[in-house]
XYZ file of C-alpha atoms in Angstrom:
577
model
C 41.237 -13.038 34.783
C 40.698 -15.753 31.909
C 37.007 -15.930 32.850
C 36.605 -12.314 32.876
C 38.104 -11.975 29.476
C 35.750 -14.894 27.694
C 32.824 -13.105 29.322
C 33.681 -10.229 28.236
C 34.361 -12.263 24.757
C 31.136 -13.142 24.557
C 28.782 -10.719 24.885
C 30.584 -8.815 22.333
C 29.906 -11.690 19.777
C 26.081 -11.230 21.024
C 25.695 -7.744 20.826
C 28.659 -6.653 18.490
C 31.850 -4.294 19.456
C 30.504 -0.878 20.476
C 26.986 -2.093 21.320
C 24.962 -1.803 24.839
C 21.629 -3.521 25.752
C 19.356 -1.116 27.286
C 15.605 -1.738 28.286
C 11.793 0.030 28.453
C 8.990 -0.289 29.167
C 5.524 0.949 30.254
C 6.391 0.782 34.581
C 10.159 2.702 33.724
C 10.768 5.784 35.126
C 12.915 8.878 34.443
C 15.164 8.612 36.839
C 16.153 5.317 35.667
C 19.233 4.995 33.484
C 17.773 2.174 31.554
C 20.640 -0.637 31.882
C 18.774 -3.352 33.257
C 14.903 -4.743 33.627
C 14.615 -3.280 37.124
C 15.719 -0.176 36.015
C 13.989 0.364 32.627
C 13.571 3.875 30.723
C 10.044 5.064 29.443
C 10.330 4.530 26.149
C 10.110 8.447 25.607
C 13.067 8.371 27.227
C 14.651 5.377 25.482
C 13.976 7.232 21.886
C 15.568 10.692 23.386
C 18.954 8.961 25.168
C 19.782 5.974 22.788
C 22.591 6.434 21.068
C 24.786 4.528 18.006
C 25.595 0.979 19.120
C 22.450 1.124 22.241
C 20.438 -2.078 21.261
C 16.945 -1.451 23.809
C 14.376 -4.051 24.318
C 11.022 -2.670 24.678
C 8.657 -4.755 26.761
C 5.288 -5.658 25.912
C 2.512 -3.291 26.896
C 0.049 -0.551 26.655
C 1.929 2.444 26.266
C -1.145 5.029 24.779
C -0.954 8.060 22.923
C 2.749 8.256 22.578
C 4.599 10.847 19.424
C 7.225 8.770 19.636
C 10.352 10.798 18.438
C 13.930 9.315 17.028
C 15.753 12.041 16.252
C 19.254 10.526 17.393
C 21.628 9.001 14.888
C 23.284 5.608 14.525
C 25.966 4.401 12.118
C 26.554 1.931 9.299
C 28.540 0.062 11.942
C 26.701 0.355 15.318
C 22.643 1.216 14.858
C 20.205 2.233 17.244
C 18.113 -0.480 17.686
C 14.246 -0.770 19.819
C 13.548 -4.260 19.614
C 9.846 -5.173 21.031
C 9.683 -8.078 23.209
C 7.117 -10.027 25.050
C 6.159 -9.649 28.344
C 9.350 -12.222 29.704
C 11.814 -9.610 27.979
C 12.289 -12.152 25.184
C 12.635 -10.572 21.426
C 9.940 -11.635 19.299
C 10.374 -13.169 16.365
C 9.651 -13.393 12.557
C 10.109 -15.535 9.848
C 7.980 -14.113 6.428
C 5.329 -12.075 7.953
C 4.202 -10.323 10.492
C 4.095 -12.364 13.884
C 0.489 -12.326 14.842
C -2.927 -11.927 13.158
C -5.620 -10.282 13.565
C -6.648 -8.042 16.698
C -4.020 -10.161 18.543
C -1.194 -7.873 17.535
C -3.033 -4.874 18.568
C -2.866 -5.976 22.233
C -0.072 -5.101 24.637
C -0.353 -8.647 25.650
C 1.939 -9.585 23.065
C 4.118 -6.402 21.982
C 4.276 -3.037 22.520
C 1.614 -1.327 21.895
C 0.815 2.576 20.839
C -2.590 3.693 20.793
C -3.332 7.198 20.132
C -7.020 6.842 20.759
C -10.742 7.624 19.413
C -11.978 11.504 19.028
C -15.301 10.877 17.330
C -13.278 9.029 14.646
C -11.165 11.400 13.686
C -7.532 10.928 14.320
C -6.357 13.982 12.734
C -5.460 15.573 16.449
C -3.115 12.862 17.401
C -0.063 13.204 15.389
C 2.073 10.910 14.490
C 2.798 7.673 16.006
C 6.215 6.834 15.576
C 8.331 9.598 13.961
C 12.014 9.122 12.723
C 14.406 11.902 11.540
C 17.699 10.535 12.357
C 19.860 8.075 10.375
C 20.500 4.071 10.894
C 17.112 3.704 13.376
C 16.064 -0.076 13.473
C 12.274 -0.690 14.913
C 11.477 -3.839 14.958
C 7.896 -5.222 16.827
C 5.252 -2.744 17.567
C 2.064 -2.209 17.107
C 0.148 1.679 16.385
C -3.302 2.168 16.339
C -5.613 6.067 16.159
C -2.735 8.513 14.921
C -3.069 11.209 11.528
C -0.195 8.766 10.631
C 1.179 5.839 12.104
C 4.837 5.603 11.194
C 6.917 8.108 9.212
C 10.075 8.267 8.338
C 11.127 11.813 7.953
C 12.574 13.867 4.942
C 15.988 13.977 6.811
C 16.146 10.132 7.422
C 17.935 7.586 5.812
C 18.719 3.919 5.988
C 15.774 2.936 8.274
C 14.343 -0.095 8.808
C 10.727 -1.456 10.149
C 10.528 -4.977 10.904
C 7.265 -6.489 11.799
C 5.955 -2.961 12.223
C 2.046 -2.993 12.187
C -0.188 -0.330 11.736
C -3.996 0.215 12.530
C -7.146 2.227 11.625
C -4.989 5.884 11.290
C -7.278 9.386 9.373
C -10.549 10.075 9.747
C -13.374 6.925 9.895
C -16.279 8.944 10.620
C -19.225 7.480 8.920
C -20.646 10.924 7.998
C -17.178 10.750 5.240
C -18.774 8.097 3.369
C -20.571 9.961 0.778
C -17.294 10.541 -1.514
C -14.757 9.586 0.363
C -12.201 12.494 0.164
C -14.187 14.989 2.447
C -11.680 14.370 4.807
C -8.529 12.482 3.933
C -5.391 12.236 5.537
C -4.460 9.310 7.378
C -1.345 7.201 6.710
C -0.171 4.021 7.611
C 3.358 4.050 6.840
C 4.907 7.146 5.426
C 8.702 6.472 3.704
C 9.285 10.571 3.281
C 13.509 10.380 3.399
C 15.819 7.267 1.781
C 16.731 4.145 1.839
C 14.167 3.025 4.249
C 13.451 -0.887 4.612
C 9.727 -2.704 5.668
C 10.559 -6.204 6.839
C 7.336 -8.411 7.674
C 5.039 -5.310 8.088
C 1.001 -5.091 7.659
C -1.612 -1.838 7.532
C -5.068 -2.246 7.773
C -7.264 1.041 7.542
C -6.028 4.637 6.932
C -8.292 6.263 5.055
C -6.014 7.396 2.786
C -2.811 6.225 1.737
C -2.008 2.541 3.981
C 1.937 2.604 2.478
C 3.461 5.632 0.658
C 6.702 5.222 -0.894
C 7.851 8.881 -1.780
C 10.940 10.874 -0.623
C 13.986 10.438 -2.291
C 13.640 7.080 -2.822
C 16.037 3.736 -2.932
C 13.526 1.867 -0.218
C 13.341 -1.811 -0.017
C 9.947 -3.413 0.994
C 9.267 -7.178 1.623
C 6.534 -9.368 2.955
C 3.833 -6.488 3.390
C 0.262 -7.503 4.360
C -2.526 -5.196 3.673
C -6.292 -5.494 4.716
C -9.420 -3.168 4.470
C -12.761 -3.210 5.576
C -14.338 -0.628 6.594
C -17.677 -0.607 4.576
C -19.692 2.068 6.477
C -16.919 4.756 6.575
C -14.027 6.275 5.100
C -11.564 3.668 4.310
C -8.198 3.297 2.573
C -7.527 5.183 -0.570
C -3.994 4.426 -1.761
C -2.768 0.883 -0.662
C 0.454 0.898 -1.843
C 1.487 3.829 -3.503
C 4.782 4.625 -5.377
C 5.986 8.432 -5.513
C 9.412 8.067 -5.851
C 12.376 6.290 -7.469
C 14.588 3.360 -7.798
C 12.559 1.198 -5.257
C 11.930 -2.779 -5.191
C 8.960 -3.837 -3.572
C 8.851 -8.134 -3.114
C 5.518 -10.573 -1.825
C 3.389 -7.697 -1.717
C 0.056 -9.359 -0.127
C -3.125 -6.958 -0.066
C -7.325 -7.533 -0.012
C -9.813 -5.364 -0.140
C -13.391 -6.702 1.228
C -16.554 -5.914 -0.480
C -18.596 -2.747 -0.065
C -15.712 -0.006 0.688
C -16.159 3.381 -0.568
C -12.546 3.995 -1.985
C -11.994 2.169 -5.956
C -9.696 -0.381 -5.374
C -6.523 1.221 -6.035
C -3.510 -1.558 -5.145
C -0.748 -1.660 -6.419
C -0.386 2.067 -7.737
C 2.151 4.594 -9.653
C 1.460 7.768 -9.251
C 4.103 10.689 -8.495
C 2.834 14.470 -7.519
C 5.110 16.625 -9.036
C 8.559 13.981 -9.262
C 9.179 10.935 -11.464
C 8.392 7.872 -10.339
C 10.408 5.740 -12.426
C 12.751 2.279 -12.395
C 10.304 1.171 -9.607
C 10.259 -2.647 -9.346
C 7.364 -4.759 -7.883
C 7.704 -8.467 -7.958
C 5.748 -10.838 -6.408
C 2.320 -9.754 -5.223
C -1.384 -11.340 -4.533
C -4.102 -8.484 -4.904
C -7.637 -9.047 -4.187
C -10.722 -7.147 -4.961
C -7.492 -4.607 -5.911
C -5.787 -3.505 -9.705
C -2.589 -2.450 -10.437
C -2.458 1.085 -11.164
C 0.034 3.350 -13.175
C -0.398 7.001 -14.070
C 0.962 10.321 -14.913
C 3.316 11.103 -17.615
C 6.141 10.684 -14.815
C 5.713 7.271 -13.996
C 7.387 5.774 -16.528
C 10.228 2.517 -16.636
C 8.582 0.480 -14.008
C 7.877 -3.298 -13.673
C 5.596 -4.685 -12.243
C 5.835 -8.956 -12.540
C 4.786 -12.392 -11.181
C 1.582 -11.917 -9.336
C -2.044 -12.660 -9.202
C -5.182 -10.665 -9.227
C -8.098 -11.596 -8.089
C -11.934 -10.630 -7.976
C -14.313 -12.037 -5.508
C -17.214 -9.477 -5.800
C -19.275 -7.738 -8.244
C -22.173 -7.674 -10.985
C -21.166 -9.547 -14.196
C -21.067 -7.226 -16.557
C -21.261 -4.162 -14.486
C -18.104 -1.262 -14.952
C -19.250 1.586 -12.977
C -20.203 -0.370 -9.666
C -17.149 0.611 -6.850
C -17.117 -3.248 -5.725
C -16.201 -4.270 -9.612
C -14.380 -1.823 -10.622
C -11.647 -2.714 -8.396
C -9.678 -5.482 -10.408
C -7.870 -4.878 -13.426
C -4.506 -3.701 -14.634
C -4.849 0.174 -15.614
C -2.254 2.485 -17.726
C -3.746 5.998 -17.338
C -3.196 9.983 -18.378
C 0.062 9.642 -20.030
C 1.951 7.083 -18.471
C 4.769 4.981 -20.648
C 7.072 2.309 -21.339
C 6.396 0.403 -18.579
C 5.941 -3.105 -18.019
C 3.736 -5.579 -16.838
C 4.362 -9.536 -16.751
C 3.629 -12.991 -15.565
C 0.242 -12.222 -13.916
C -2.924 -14.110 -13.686
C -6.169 -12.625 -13.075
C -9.351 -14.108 -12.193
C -12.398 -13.132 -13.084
C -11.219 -9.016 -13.315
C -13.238 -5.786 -14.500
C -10.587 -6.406 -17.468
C -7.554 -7.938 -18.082
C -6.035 -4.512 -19.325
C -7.880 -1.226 -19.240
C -6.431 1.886 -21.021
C -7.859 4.963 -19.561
C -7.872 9.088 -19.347
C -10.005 11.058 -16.795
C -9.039 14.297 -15.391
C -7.482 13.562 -11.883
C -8.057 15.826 -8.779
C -4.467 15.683 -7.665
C -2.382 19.112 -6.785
C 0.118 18.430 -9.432
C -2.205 17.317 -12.025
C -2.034 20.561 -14.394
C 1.712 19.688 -15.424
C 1.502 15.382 -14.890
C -1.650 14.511 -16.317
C -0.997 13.335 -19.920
C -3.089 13.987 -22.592
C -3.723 10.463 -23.749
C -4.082 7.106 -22.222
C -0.426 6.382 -21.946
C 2.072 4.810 -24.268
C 4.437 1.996 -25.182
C 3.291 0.133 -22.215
C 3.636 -3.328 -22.366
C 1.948 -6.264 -20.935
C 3.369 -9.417 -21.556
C 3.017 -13.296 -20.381
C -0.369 -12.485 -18.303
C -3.253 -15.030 -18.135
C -7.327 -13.482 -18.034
C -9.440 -15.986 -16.997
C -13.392 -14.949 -17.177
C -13.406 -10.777 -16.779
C -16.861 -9.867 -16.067
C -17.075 -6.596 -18.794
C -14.097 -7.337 -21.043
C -10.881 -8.432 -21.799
C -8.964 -4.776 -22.611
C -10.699 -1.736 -22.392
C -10.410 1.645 -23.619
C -12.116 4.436 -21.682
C -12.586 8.021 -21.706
C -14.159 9.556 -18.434
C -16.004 12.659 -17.164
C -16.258 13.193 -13.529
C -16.225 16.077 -10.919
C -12.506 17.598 -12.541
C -13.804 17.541 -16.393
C -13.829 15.319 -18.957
C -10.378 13.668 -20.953
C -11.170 11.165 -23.087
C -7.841 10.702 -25.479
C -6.713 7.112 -27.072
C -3.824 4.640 -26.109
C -1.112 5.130 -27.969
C 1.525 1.748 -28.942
C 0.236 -0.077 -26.735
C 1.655 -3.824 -26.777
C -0.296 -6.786 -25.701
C 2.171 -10.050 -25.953
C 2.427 -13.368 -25.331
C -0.832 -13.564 -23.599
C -3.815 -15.696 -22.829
C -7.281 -14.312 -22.634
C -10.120 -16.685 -21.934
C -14.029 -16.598 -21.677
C -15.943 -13.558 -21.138
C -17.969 -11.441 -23.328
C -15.961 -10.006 -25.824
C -12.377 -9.158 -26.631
C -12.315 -5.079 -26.504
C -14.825 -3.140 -24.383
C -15.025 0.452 -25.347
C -16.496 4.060 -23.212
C -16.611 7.453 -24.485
C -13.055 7.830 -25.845
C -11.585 9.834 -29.204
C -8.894 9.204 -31.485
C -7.141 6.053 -32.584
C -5.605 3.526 -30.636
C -2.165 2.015 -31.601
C -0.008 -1.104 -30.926
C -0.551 -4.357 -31.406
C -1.288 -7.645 -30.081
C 1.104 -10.782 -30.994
C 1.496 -14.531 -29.520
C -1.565 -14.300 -27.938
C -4.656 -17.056 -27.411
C -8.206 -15.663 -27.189
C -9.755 -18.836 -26.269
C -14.153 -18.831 -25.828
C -14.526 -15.106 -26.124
C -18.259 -14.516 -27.138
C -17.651 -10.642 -28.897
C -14.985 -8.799 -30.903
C -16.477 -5.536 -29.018
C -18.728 -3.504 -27.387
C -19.485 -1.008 -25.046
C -20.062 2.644 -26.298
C -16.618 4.297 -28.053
C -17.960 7.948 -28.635
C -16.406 8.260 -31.454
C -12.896 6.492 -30.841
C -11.766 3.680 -32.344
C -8.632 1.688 -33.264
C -6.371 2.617 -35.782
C -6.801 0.129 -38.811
C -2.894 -0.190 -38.274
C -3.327 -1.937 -34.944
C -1.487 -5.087 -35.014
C -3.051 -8.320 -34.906
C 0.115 -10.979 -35.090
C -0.108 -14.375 -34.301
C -3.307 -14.421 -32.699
C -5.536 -17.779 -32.398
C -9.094 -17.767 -31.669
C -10.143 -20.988 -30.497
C -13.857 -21.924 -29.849
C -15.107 -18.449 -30.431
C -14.529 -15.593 -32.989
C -14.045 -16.253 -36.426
C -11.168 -14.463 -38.176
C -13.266 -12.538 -40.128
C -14.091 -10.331 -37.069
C -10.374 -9.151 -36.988
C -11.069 -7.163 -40.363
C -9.941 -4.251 -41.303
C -7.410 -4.699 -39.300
C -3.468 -5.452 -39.590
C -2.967 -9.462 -39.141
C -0.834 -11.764 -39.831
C -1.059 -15.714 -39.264
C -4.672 -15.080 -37.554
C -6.110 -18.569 -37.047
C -8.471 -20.770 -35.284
C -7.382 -24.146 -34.091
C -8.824 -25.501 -30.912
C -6.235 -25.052 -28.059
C -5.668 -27.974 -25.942
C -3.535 -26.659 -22.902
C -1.082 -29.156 -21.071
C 0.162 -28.788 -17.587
C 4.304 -28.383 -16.738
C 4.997 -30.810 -13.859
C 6.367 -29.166 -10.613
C 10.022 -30.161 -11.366
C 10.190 -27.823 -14.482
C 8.592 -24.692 -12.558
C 11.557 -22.121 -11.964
C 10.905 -20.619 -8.326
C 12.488 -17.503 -8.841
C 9.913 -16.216 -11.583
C 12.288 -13.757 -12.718
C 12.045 -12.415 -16.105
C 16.280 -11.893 -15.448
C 16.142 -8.125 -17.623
C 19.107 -5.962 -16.986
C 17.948 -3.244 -19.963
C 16.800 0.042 -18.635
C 13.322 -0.470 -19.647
C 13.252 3.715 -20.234
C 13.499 4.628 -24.224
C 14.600 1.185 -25.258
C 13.332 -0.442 -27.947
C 13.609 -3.779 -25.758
C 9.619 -5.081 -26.884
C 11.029 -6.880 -30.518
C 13.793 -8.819 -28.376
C 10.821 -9.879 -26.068
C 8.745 -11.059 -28.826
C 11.637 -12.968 -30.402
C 12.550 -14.763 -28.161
C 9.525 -15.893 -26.679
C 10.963 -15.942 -22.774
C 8.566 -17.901 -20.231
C 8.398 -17.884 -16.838
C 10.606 -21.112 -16.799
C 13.187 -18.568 -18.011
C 13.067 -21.113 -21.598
C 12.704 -20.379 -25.033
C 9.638 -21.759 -26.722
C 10.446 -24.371 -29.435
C 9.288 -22.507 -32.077
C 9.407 -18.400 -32.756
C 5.876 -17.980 -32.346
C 4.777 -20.327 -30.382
C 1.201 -18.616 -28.585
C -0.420 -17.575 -25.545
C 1.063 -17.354 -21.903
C 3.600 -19.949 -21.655
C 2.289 -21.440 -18.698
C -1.299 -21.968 -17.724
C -3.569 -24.730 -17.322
C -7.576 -23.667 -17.294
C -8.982 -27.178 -16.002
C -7.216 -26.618 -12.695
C -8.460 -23.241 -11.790
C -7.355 -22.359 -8.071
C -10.239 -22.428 -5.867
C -11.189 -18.653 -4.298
C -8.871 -17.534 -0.791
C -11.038 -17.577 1.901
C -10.545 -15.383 4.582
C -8.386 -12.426 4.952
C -4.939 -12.707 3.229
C -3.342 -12.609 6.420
C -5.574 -15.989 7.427
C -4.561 -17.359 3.728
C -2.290 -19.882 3.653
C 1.174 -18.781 1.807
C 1.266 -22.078 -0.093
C -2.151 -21.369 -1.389
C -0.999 -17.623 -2.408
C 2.077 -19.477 -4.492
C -0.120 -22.171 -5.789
C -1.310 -19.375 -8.459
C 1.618 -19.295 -9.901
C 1.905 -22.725 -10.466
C -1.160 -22.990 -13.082
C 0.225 -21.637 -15.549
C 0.750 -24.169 -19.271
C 3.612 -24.638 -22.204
C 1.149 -24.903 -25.335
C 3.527 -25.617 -28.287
């Protein structure tokens, strides 16, 4: 009786009170009742019959063009769980990313595998892959491939969680799409349409249109997220990672975009049709050949911090070519007080570029501001060598019309902008720009403009305060404009050692960035990404940054990149006091 009891004992402390291991996989059969290896479920079956507490391991395999359907319910206390496993019935595992690379995770070799198929590239027949409408559903390893979308979480959903979930190649890639890219667009990679959904370890490579959307009613958590795209002779992803919703937190966000795809680079991106997408917080990311992106008059109170963006293609000098046009960070058509800090960028479009085009999307009558945005902030960010400018303000005409209004407070602080050819870079805008630059290093830029401004310009009450110019403009170039304390002394930067670098990179703001006048505290207090106050009150330029030891360029795809290598951006960065 004693050894019955402890048995008992312990596989409650394995699986939890209330909880039953069940298994599938691709040999089960209907009749089974799923309780054992020898008697496995389909895992059709396993999605229908699982129930709150049922933990089922899914076997590695080839399971095709499977709508996978969870419709069934768990609890806070006892989820239903579908945990892939290799082919010996043994969960994989995960530590910070997704398990394997490459095609070797699109095999059902090594997990299980849904593959909806080919029909002349176009997926749009085959559904969805792996569809969830009920509540507490954990899915954790698998692999879908050749669906309209891969994984969705449903409007009715909540609390659901992905774990090393990958998705593959999902829309239409027919090569006869390439000529704009939108002729047909619809595939997804991961759809989060309910609440409080969770990614864990996930990646998306391919959907040729949105790889992550983050909509419904929001409150999602997503961490470790690898993103690749490549497909340079047809229709590729759109939307990488795209924000639609509210009160999300999105951490080590990891995406690349190789040369020569059709689609403009949009990363990182805010960008709600017909909702707010506000209080959204993004922190940690690596972005290549990709820009950070925020638009619409209701994306507004978001931060994005501590990341790096980086260009590895393009025509110096060029703006309109697709390739270099990809890397910058971009406020657009009305969007405000939000926040951007502690980001280094190498060799960008532009550090910052300021922007108002008429946009083709449904809601766009009602969201699309009438001027570039306002009171957006950028703060603490490090430009090293942008090939057309350092900020940019742009009006644009394309198929929807032309808008072409100005930026309106926009605040540039505690920054460092280095090399390239000049400081502003101007296209076909109207009106005045206003805001103001402070604590801020413009160190070996060869111009104080250019471009073509129509007949925009900036206010003469832009602020210039606190601004050094060192080996390159003189401060008579600054004139008419507002300054105070503009100077020119030659900037010698100085590296922190490693033991004064604060991991956590966290900027530690509890102020609801919405309405708040929260900008003068900022530029008071002079907060690094040490989380230390600068000796003096204006002490200039990014806190942190050392130009002689520029990171060498990743190599590879980010998913081949070595994490240490990702980090060691942030780690360049100077105290210049």
């Amino acid at each position: 009786m004693n050894k019955i009891f402890i048995t008992l004992f312990i596989l409650i402390g394995l699986l939890g009170y209330g909880q039953t291991l069940r298994y599938a996989n691709v040999a089960g059969a209907g009749s089974n009742n799923g309780t054992s290896t020898t008697n496995a479920w389909t895992l059709t079956q396993a999605a229908a019959n699982a129930v709150a507490g049922d933990i089922v391991y899914v076997q590695a395999g080839s399971y095709g063009a499977l709508n996978l359907v969870f419709a069934n319910s768990g609890t806070s206390g006892n989820l239903i769980k579908f945990i892939g496993c290799n082919s010996s019935w043994t969960p994989i595992t995960t530590a910070n990313n997704p398990t394997y690379s490459g095609e070797q995770v699109f095999s059902g070799s090594n997990i299980p595998f849904l593959n909806g198929g080919l029909t002349a590239g176009n997926r749009a027949a085959n559904g969805k892959g792996i569809s969830v409408s009920g509540d507490y559903i954990h899915i954790e390893n698998f692999a879908v491939r050749g669906y309209e979308t891969g994984i969705q979480q449903e409007a009715t959903a909540t609390y659901t969680t992905f774990k090393n979930v990958n998705s593959d190649y999902h829309g239409d890639m027919r090569a006869d799409n390439n000529t704009s890219g939108f002729t047909y667009y619809l595939g997804r990679g991961f759809n989060l349409a309910g609440n409080y959904a969770t990614m864990l370890n996930c990646f998306d490579r391919d959907a040729d249109a949105q790889g992550v959307t983050i909509g419904g009613g929001g409150f999602h958590t997503i961490t470790n997220f690898y993103s690749y795209t490549n497909q340079e002779s047809a229709n590729t992803t759109d939307y990488q990672f795209l924000f639609e919703s509210n009160d999300n937190v999105a951490t080590n966000i990891n995406m690349e975009r190789e040369a020569g795809t059709i689609h403009l680079g949009h990363g990182i991106v805010f960008k709600p049709n017909g909702r707010d997408a506000t209080r959204n917080i993004v922190d940690g990311f690596y972005l290549i050949n990709l820009r950070v992106e925020i638009q619409f008059v209701r994306a507004f109170g978001n931060v994005v911090r501590n990341g790096s963006i980086i260009n590895t293609t393009g025509t110096s000098g060029a703006t309109s070519d697709a390739d270099y046009a990809a890397t910058c960070i971009t406020f657009a058509n009305g969007s405000h007080d939000n926040l951007v800090e502690n980001v280094y960028m190498y060799q960008p479009t532009f550090g910052i570029n300021s922007s108002d085009w008429a946009d083709g999307a449904s809601s766009a009558a009602t969201d699309d501001g009438a001027n570039q945005g306002s009171n957006n902030t950028v703060n603490n960010i490090v430009v090293y060598q942008p090939r057309a400018g350092h900020i940019a303000f742009q009006g644009v005409t394309n198929e929807h019309g032309t808008e072409n209004s100005a930026a309106q407070n926009l605040r540039i602080y505690n920054c460092t902008f280095i090399g390239g050819s000049r400081i502003f870079y101007y296209a076909a805008f109207s009106g005045a720009v206003t805001g103001g630059i402070r604590n801020t290093i413009f160190k070996d830029v060869g111009a104080f403009s250019g471009g073509s401004a129509g007949s925009g310009t900036i206010n003469s009450a832009f602020v210039f305060d606190y601004v050094n110019n060192s080996g390159g403009l003189a401060t008579s170039s600054y004139s008419p404009y507002t300054d105070t304390n503009l100077s020119s002394t030659v900037v010698t930067f100085t590296d922190l050692p490693s033991t004064a670098l604060d991991t956590t990179y966290d900027f530690k703001t509890t102020v609801d960035l919405s309405g708040q006048s929260y900008i003068g505290d900022l530029a008071s207090q002079g907060i690094d990404l040490n989380d230390e106050n600068r000796t003096t009150t204006f002490s200039m330029g990014a806190v942190e940054f050392d130009p002689t030891g520029l990171p060498p360029l990743p190599t590879g795809t980010v998913l081949n990149s070595n994490a240490a290598k990702k980090r060691n951006f942030y780690r360049l960065m100077y105290d210049n006091n």
